[in-house]
Short mmCIF file of C-alpha atoms in Angstrom, two decimals:
data_model
loop_
_atom_site.label_atom_id
_atom_site.label_comp_id
_atom_site.label_asym_id
_atom_site.label_seq_id
_atom_site.Cartn_x
_atom_site.Cartn_y
_atom_site.Cartn_z
CA MET A 175 164.28 141.07 156.19
CA ALA A 176 163.10 143.90 157.69
CA THR A 177 164.39 147.40 156.92
CA LEU A 178 164.96 150.15 159.59
CA THR A 179 163.63 153.53 160.08
CA GLY A 180 164.83 156.46 161.40
CA GLY A 181 163.57 155.19 164.01
CA GLY A 182 165.26 152.10 164.80
CA GLU A 183 161.99 150.41 164.25
CA PRO A 184 161.75 147.71 161.27
CA SER A 185 159.44 148.70 158.34
CA ALA A 186 157.24 146.61 157.18
CA THR A 187 158.77 145.12 153.08
CA VAL A 188 157.35 143.16 150.37
CA LYS A 189 157.93 139.81 151.83
CA THR A 190 155.73 140.92 155.11
CA VAL A 191 152.92 142.23 152.67
CA ALA A 192 153.36 138.27 151.30
CA ALA A 193 153.41 136.67 154.83
CA HIS A 194 150.41 138.88 155.72
CA ALA A 195 148.37 138.10 153.19
CA GLY A 196 149.46 134.59 152.56
CA VAL A 197 150.20 135.17 148.26
CA SER A 198 154.26 135.09 147.02
CA ALA A 199 156.93 138.17 146.83
CA GLN A 200 156.02 138.12 143.27
CA THR A 201 152.35 138.24 143.53
CA VAL A 202 153.05 141.38 145.40
CA SER A 203 154.68 142.83 143.11
CA ARG A 204 152.44 142.36 140.08
CA VAL A 205 149.93 143.92 142.27
CA LEU A 206 152.43 147.09 143.22
CA ARG A 207 153.50 147.47 139.43
CA GLY A 208 150.13 146.60 138.23
CA THR A 209 151.46 144.68 135.83
CA GLY A 210 150.89 140.61 135.19
CA TYR A 211 147.43 138.62 135.79
CA VAL A 212 146.61 138.56 139.59
CA SER A 213 142.86 137.73 140.24
CA GLU A 214 140.79 140.20 141.61
CA GLU A 215 140.55 138.31 144.95
CA THR A 216 144.13 137.68 145.52
CA ARG A 217 144.71 141.64 144.07
CA ALA A 218 142.22 142.87 147.23
CA LYS A 219 144.18 140.34 149.84
CA VAL A 220 147.43 141.91 149.01
CA LEU A 221 146.43 146.12 148.62
CA ALA A 222 144.66 145.00 152.77
CA ALA A 223 147.98 143.66 153.39
CA VAL A 224 149.57 146.72 152.20
CA ALA A 225 147.61 148.54 154.45
CA ALA A 226 147.52 146.32 157.56
CA VAL A 227 151.44 146.25 158.20
CA GLY A 228 152.01 149.69 156.63
CA TYR A 229 153.75 149.26 153.96
CA ARG A 230 155.23 152.17 151.99
CA PRO A 231 157.43 151.32 148.46
CA ASN A 232 161.09 152.66 149.16
CA ALA A 233 161.45 155.95 146.51
CA VAL A 234 165.17 155.22 145.99
CA GLY A 235 164.01 151.85 145.77
CA ARG A 236 161.43 152.29 142.79
CA SER A 237 162.90 154.84 140.88
CA LEU A 238 166.11 152.50 140.11
CA ARG A 239 163.46 149.54 139.53
CA ALA A 240 162.05 152.17 137.27
CA ALA A 241 164.52 151.82 134.66
CA ARG A 242 164.58 149.07 132.07
CA THR A 243 167.41 146.49 131.95
CA PRO A 244 169.69 146.22 129.01
CA MET A 245 168.06 142.64 128.60
CA VAL A 246 165.71 141.07 126.25
CA GLY A 247 164.07 137.86 127.33
CA LEU A 248 162.89 135.25 124.75
CA LEU A 249 160.88 132.57 125.86
CA ILE A 250 160.44 129.76 123.34
CA THR A 251 158.10 126.34 124.03
CA ASP A 252 160.26 123.69 123.61
CA ILE A 253 164.72 123.90 124.20
CA GLY A 254 165.01 120.73 122.30
CA ASN A 255 162.88 121.98 118.86
CA PRO A 256 166.16 122.78 116.99
CA PHE A 257 163.41 125.77 115.49
CA TYR A 258 164.10 126.94 118.71
CA ALA A 259 168.43 127.07 118.52
CA ALA A 260 168.04 128.71 115.18
CA LEU A 261 165.82 130.94 115.77
CA HIS A 262 168.03 132.58 119.12
CA LYS A 263 170.69 132.55 117.62
CA SER A 264 169.08 135.02 114.78
CA VAL A 265 167.69 137.15 117.74
CA GLU A 266 170.81 137.51 119.52
CA ALA A 267 173.10 138.46 116.64
CA VAL A 268 170.82 141.39 116.35
CA PHE A 269 170.28 142.09 119.75
CA ARG A 270 174.20 141.81 120.24
CA GLY A 271 174.67 145.19 117.77
CA ARG A 272 172.68 147.36 119.93
CA GLY A 273 174.31 146.00 123.08
CA LEU A 274 171.10 144.16 124.85
CA THR A 275 171.59 140.19 126.31
CA LEU A 276 169.02 137.24 125.03
CA MET A 277 167.66 135.43 128.27
CA LEU A 278 166.37 132.31 127.55
CA LEU A 279 163.31 130.54 129.24
CA ASN A 280 161.57 127.42 128.68
CA SER A 281 158.14 126.39 129.08
CA ASP A 282 158.19 122.94 128.00
CA ASP A 283 154.45 124.07 126.04
CA ASP A 284 152.46 124.43 129.56
CA ARG A 285 150.88 128.00 130.43
CA GLU A 286 151.55 127.86 133.78
CA THR A 287 155.81 127.20 133.57
CA GLU A 288 154.87 129.79 131.20
CA ARG A 289 153.29 132.28 133.71
CA GLN A 290 155.89 131.27 136.43
CA GLN A 291 159.14 132.21 133.23
CA LEU A 292 157.20 135.27 132.82
CA ASP A 293 156.99 136.07 136.53
CA LEU A 294 161.30 135.44 136.20
CA LEU A 295 161.52 137.49 133.39
CA GLY A 296 159.77 140.53 135.02
CA SER A 297 161.90 140.67 138.09
CA TYR A 298 165.04 141.67 135.58
CA ARG A 299 162.59 144.83 134.04
CA PRO A 300 163.73 143.42 130.71
CA SER A 301 164.02 146.18 127.52
CA GLY A 302 161.94 143.77 126.26
CA LEU A 303 160.12 140.33 124.65
CA LEU A 304 160.56 137.76 122.50
CA VAL A 305 157.50 134.93 122.76
CA ALA A 306 156.39 131.67 121.45
CA PRO A 307 153.22 130.99 123.51
CA ALA A 308 152.36 127.89 125.59
CA VAL A 309 149.48 125.75 124.13
CA HIS A 310 146.59 127.38 125.42
CA SER A 311 148.05 129.85 126.74
CA THR A 312 146.06 132.91 129.20
CA LEU A 313 148.22 135.74 127.87
CA THR A 314 146.61 138.89 127.59
CA THR A 315 147.82 142.35 126.07
CA GLY A 316 147.68 143.52 129.57
CA ASP A 317 150.16 140.78 130.44
CA LEU A 318 152.64 141.30 127.97
CA ALA A 319 152.22 145.61 128.24
CA GLY A 320 154.26 145.32 131.25
CA PHE A 321 157.38 143.90 129.45
CA GLY A 322 157.32 147.01 127.04
CA ALA A 323 158.33 145.98 123.40
CA ALA A 324 156.88 142.00 123.51
CA VAL A 325 156.48 140.40 119.83
CA LEU A 326 154.89 136.61 119.29
CA VAL A 327 157.19 134.55 117.63
CA SER A 328 156.18 131.85 115.12
CA ARG A 329 153.02 131.35 117.53
CA THR A 330 150.25 133.69 117.59
CA LEU A 331 146.74 134.40 120.22
CA PRO A 332 143.52 135.45 119.81
CA ASP A 333 142.56 138.66 120.38
CA LEU A 334 146.29 140.03 121.51
CA ALA A 335 146.66 143.80 120.22
CA VAL A 336 150.91 143.06 119.96
CA PRO A 337 153.22 141.79 116.97
CA SER A 338 153.44 139.13 116.36
CA VAL A 339 155.86 137.50 113.40
CA VAL A 340 155.01 134.31 111.47
CA THR A 341 155.40 132.57 108.26
CA ASN A 342 152.67 132.03 105.58
CA GLU A 343 152.10 128.53 106.90
CA PRO A 344 148.43 127.84 105.38
CA GLU A 345 150.17 128.22 101.80
CA ALA A 346 152.93 126.49 102.41
CA MET A 347 151.29 123.63 103.46
CA GLY A 348 149.12 123.77 100.76
CA GLU A 349 151.71 123.49 97.99
CA ALA A 350 152.91 120.86 100.47
CA THR A 351 149.67 119.09 100.03
CA ARG A 352 149.97 120.01 95.90
CA GLU A 353 153.26 118.29 95.52
CA LEU A 354 152.05 115.12 96.77
CA LEU A 355 148.62 115.63 94.67
CA GLY A 356 150.75 116.00 92.08
CA ALA A 357 152.56 112.63 92.18
CA GLY A 358 149.49 110.64 92.13
CA HIS A 359 148.88 110.78 95.96
CA ARG A 360 145.41 110.29 97.72
CA ARG A 361 145.87 109.26 100.69
CA ILE A 362 148.01 111.41 102.66
CA ALA A 363 148.46 112.00 106.06
CA ALA A 364 148.80 115.38 108.30
CA VAL A 365 150.58 114.32 110.75
CA LEU A 366 150.41 117.84 112.80
CA GLY A 367 151.68 119.50 116.49
CA PRO A 368 149.19 120.48 119.15
CA GLU A 369 145.41 120.89 118.60
CA GLY A 370 144.39 124.16 119.30
CA ALA A 371 148.82 126.09 118.66
CA SER A 372 148.00 128.13 116.41
CA THR A 373 150.89 127.32 114.47
CA THR A 374 148.69 123.47 114.10
CA ALA A 375 145.37 125.15 112.79
CA ARG A 376 147.48 127.49 110.52
CA ARG A 377 148.85 124.34 108.48
CA GLU A 378 145.69 122.22 109.11
CA ALA A 379 143.86 125.05 107.30
CA GLY A 380 146.13 125.20 104.22
CA TYR A 381 146.25 120.94 104.15
CA ARG A 382 142.57 120.75 103.90
CA GLU A 383 141.74 123.28 101.50
CA ALA A 384 143.94 121.23 99.49
CA MET A 385 142.55 117.46 100.01
CA ARG A 386 139.31 119.70 99.65
CA ALA A 387 139.90 120.81 95.94
CA ALA A 388 141.44 117.81 95.60
CA ARG A 389 138.01 116.12 96.04
CA ALA A 390 140.34 113.66 98.60
CA GLU A 391 140.17 112.85 102.07
CA PRO A 392 141.52 114.65 104.74
CA LEU A 393 143.53 112.46 107.72
CA VAL A 394 145.32 114.41 110.36
CA PHE A 395 146.65 113.17 113.65
CA TYR A 396 147.51 115.62 115.65
CA THR A 397 150.35 115.09 118.41
CA ASP A 398 153.17 117.04 121.05
CA GLN A 399 155.31 118.21 118.20
CA THR A 400 158.62 115.22 119.19
CA GLY A 401 160.01 112.70 117.23
CA PRO A 402 158.29 109.80 119.93
CA GLY A 403 154.87 111.33 119.96
CA ALA A 404 154.71 111.64 115.60
CA ARG A 405 156.37 108.56 115.71
CA ALA A 406 153.75 106.12 117.78
CA ALA A 407 150.54 108.67 115.29
CA LEU A 408 152.27 107.55 112.15
CA ARG A 409 151.98 103.78 113.61
CA GLN A 410 148.08 104.55 114.41
CA ALA A 411 147.11 106.31 111.32
CA LEU A 412 148.73 103.52 109.21
CA HIS A 413 147.13 100.59 111.43
CA ALA A 414 143.73 102.57 110.74
CA HIS A 415 143.68 103.79 107.39
CA PRO A 416 146.11 101.14 105.65
CA GLY A 417 146.03 102.38 102.23
CA ILE A 418 147.81 105.90 103.05
CA THR A 419 150.93 106.60 100.90
CA ALA A 420 152.32 109.51 101.53
CA ALA A 421 152.95 111.90 104.82
CA LEU A 422 153.24 115.55 106.26
CA GLY A 423 155.42 116.53 108.65
CA PHE A 424 154.51 119.29 110.68
CA ASN A 425 157.92 119.97 112.19
CA ALA A 426 161.81 118.95 112.13
CA PRO A 427 161.08 116.40 114.90
CA VAL A 428 157.57 115.49 113.42
CA THR A 429 159.40 114.90 110.00
CA GLU A 430 161.68 113.13 111.85
CA GLY A 431 159.26 110.65 114.03
CA ILE A 432 157.69 109.92 110.54
CA LEU A 433 160.41 107.79 109.36
CA ALA A 434 160.91 106.43 112.63
CA GLY A 435 157.38 105.33 112.01
CA LEU A 436 157.73 103.59 108.68
CA ARG A 437 160.97 101.91 109.24
CA ASP A 438 159.24 100.46 112.59
CA GLU A 439 156.30 99.23 109.79
CA GLY A 440 158.74 98.12 107.51
CA LEU A 441 157.99 100.36 105.27
CA ARG A 442 160.66 102.65 102.21
CA CYS A 443 160.13 106.52 101.61
CA PRO A 444 159.41 107.06 98.98
CA GLN A 445 158.69 103.77 97.33
CA ASP A 446 155.65 103.21 99.79
CA VAL A 447 155.37 106.09 101.75
CA SER A 448 156.02 109.44 100.03
CA LEU A 449 157.21 113.10 102.44
CA VAL A 450 156.68 116.01 102.57
CA GLY A 451 158.56 118.12 105.78
CA PHE A 452 157.70 121.31 107.59
CA THR A 453 160.97 123.54 108.74
CA ASP A 454 164.59 121.95 107.41
CA ALA A 455 166.98 120.55 109.03
CA PRO A 456 170.51 120.27 108.01
CA TRP A 457 170.38 116.31 108.46
CA MET A 458 167.55 116.31 105.40
CA ALA A 459 169.61 117.05 102.64
CA PHE A 460 171.72 113.83 103.29
CA TYR A 461 169.08 111.19 104.65
CA PRO A 462 168.49 108.85 102.01
CA PRO A 463 166.44 109.59 100.67
CA PRO A 464 166.99 114.18 100.80
CA ILE A 465 163.51 115.00 101.85
CA THR A 466 161.54 117.22 100.47
CA VAL A 467 160.42 120.26 102.90
CA VAL A 468 159.31 123.28 103.17
CA ARG A 469 161.99 125.69 104.72
CA GLN A 470 160.47 127.86 107.35
CA PRO A 471 162.37 130.74 106.40
CA VAL A 472 163.24 130.75 110.60
CA GLU A 473 166.35 133.20 110.42
CA ASP A 474 164.20 135.96 108.53
CA MET A 475 161.89 136.00 111.20
CA GLY A 476 164.09 135.91 113.87
CA ARG A 477 165.58 139.28 112.43
CA LEU A 478 162.87 140.47 111.61
CA ALA A 479 161.51 139.60 115.29
CA ALA A 480 164.49 141.25 116.89
CA ARG A 481 164.12 144.50 115.17
CA LEU A 482 159.97 144.65 115.68
CA VAL A 483 161.00 144.75 119.24
CA LEU A 484 163.85 147.47 118.75
CA ASP A 485 161.45 150.01 117.25
CA LEU A 486 159.37 149.30 120.09
CA VAL A 487 161.95 150.25 122.68
CA ASP A 488 162.86 153.34 120.45
CA GLY A 489 159.31 154.07 120.79
CA LYS A 490 158.27 153.71 116.66
CA PRO A 491 154.81 152.62 115.43
CA VAL A 492 154.51 149.15 114.99
CA ALA A 493 151.54 147.54 113.33
CA PRO A 494 149.57 145.07 116.14
CA GLU A 495 149.50 142.02 112.98
CA PRO A 496 151.47 139.41 111.88
CA HIS A 497 154.28 140.09 109.82
CA VAL A 498 154.88 137.40 107.20
CA VAL A 499 158.07 136.18 106.23
CA PRO A 500 157.33 133.11 102.91
CA GLY A 501 158.60 130.04 103.76
CA THR A 502 159.69 127.65 100.35
CA LEU A 503 159.04 124.17 99.19
CA LEU A 504 162.54 122.87 98.35
CA ARG A 505 162.05 119.59 96.50
CA ARG A 506 164.13 117.57 97.26
CA GLU A 507 163.83 112.82 96.84
CA SER A 508 161.04 111.90 99.49
CA VAL A 509 158.48 112.16 96.89
CA ALA A 510 157.58 109.33 94.16
CA ALA A 511 154.48 108.70 92.88
CA PRO A 512 152.35 105.85 94.78
CA PRO A 513 153.12 102.79 94.77
CA GLY A 514 150.87 100.97 92.57
CA PRO A 515 148.85 96.89 93.34
CA ASN A 516 150.72 93.79 93.25
CA PRO A 517 150.30 92.16 90.75
CA THR A 518 149.72 88.42 92.08
CA GLU A 519 147.51 90.27 95.19
CA GLN A 520 144.97 90.76 91.83
CA GLY A 521 145.63 87.99 90.08
CA THR A 522 147.79 88.30 87.72
CA VAL A 523 151.09 87.88 86.09
#
């Protein structure tokens, strides 16, 4: 709806510009604010529309919008993953102490949805942003600069001059792999997350290095990091490599899917296949057998990420690099020696 000038004539609004340029009002706002990604072609169309309709920003409204709201956004990739539930809880506790509200958004690991969610968040003028980037994310340093105080968590993106909080994934996954190798396993399947995610690459690197040092063949299977995806991948792995005697799980849902896949094949853990997971979950301590796992320090990661955002809000210097919180291997009962050959199959009694 147009507003009225002092003489009673309707004045152009952002919506007027958007209609003239054939784009959304959010795109017009991004161009006028100089934040977020907009192609050069679209930017030129918007600026031409601004001139054509005679749009003039409202100085009072602009000054009001310039202030940041007491809100921080948390954009995650999978709202069903318990890792993010724990992250949300720890982050929210820190911000609550500063009187900041946390707005949770989910990208479903889709880069287009990711941009849509950030457009929505940007309209609230938040004080900061925590983001776990989607697989194949196209976010740039400039995109995140519009949020003032931005920190990546869990996942990273190449060439972004933005602070991030991660765990020591290569070292932790290497230790998990050596736990299985030390028990005598050589045919170890790594059931990982999405190919292209930084978390997948870092954990895969640790696994491959440990397998290389042991002169064992790496067996890598990528998934969508969900239980059903891991269940299907585990069955594929067992059929492609019948000699597999151990597996590594990428996260809690993947570890759960591996156990379901073993049951599908009539196999037991650890009698037939040993298992080490990555990222602990309450059920793992009680599952028969209790699952050996790399405890990812989710709460510590969340608290550190939130403090980094607050430091940026306060104008304190924060190094634009990964800030590492180390994980811990929790030894339980899901690792045993690989099963020996069946005497009958060897022709002996």
